[in-house]
Short mmCIF file of C-alpha atoms in Angstrom, two decimals:
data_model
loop_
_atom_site.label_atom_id
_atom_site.label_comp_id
_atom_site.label_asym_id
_atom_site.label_seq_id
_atom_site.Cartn_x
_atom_site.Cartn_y
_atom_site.Cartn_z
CA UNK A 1 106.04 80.70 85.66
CA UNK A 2 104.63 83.70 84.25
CA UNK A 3 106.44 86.53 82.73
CA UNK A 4 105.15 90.29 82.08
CA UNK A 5 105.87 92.09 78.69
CA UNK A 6 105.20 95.76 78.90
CA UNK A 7 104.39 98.46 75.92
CA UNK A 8 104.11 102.29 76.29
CA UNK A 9 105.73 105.55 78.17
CA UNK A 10 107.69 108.16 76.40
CA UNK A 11 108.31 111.58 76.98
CA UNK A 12 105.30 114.03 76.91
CA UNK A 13 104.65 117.74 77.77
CA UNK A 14 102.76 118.13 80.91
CA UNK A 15 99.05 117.51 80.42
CA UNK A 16 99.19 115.12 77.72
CA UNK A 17 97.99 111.38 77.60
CA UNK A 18 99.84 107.98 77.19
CA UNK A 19 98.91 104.22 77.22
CA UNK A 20 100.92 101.93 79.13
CA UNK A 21 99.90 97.98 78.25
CA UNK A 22 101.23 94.97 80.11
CA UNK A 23 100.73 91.74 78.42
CA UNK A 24 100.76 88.12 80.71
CA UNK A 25 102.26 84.94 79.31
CA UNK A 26 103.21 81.56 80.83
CA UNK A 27 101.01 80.02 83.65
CA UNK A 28 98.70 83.08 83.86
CA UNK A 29 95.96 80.86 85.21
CA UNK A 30 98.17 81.19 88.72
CA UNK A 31 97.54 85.32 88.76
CA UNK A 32 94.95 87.26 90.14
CA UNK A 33 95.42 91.04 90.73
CA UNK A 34 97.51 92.88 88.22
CA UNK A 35 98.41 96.67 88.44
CA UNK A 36 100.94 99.13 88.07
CA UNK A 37 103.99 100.72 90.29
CA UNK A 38 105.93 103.60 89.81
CA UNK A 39 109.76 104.34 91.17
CA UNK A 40 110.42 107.88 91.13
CA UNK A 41 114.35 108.88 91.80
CA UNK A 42 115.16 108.69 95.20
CA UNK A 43 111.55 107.72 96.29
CA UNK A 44 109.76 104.49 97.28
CA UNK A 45 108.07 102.38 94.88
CA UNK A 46 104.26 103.34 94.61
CA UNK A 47 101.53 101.54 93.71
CA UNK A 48 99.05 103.88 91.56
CA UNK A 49 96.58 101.24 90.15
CA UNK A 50 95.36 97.59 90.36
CA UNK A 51 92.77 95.50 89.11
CA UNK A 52 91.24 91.99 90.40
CA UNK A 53 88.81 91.31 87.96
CA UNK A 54 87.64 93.90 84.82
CA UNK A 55 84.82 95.52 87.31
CA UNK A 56 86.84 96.36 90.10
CA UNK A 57 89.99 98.91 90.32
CA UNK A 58 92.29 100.42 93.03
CA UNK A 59 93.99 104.35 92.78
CA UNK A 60 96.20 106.12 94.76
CA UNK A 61 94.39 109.38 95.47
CA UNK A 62 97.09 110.70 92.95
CA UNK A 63 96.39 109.31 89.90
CA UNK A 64 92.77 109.39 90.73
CA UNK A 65 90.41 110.27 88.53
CA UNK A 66 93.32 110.80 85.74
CA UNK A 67 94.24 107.27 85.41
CA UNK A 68 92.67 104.53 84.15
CA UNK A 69 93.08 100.82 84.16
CA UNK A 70 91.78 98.36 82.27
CA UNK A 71 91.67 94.54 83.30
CA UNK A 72 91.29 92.16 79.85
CA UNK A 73 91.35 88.54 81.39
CA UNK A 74 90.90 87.27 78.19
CA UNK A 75 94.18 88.40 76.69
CA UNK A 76 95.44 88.41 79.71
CA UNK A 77 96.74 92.57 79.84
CA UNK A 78 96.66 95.03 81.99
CA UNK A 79 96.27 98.93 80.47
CA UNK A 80 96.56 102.18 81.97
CA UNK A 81 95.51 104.79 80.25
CA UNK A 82 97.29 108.20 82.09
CA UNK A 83 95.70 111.80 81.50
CA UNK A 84 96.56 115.00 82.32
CA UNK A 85 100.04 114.12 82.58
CA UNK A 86 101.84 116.01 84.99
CA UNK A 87 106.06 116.35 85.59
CA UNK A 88 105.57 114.57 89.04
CA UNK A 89 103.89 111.66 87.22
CA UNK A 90 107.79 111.34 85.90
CA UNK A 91 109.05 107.54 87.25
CA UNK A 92 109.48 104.43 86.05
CA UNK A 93 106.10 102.41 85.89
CA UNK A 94 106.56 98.63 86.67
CA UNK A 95 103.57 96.22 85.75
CA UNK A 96 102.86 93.79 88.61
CA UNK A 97 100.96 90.45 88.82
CA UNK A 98 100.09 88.41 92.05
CA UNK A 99 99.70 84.97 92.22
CA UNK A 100 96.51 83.78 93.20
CA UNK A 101 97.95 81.36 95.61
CA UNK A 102 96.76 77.74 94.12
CA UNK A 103 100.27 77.21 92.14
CA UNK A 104 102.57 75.95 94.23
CA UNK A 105 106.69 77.32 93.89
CA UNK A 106 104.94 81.13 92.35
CA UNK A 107 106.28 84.00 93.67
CA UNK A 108 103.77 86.08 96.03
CA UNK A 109 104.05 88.77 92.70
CA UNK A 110 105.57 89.04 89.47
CA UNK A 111 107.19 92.02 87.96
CA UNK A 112 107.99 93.89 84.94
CA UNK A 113 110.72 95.36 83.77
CA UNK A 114 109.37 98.75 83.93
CA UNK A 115 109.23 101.80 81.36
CA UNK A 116 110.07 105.10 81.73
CA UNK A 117 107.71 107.66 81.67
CA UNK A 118 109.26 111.74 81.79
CA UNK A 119 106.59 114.22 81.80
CA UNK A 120 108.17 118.15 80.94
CA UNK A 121 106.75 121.18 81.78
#
């Protein structure tokens, strides 16, 4: 099994920067893409950024060009660096990990336990 350990959020004023990291342990061999979700009050969960290997990266259109992740496969994290902060960024940002599908009795994904991010204007 694997379990996700996340680090980062706060509260900022709008158009400031913060650093979320999510940190892999356990059978991490069984994951392949890891990214990040966000769960905004009474709105779906949305998936902002992912990464498959450390050249390759997935944004919704927005968070693009504001957010950045960072795949480490080595140390087995995930980091999203968030600019330009904005008060509908606001939500709770979930780390997520996939299995890669070659470890039998994994879960299709694994989650974090989130961490709240409040942007103010």
């Amino acid at each position: 099994q694997v379990q996700l350990s996340e680090s980062g959020g706060g509260s900022v004023q709008a158009g400031a920067a913060l650093r979320l990291s999510c940190t892999a342990s356990g059978d991490t061999r069984c994951l392949s893409t890891m990214g990040w979700y966000r769960q905004a009050p009474g709105r779906e969960r949305e998936l902002i950024a992912h990464s498959t290997t450390p050249d390759t990266a997935y944004y919704a259109d927005s968070v693009k060009g504001r957010f950045f992740i960072t795949r480490d496969n080595a140390k087995n994290t995930v980091t999203l660096q968030m600019n330009s902060l904005k008060p509908e960024d606001t939500a709770v940002y979930v780390c997520s990990a996939d299995s890669n599908g070659y470890c039998p009795g994994h879960p299709p994904t694994y989650w974090g336990r989130g961490t709240q991010v409040t942007v103010s204007s």
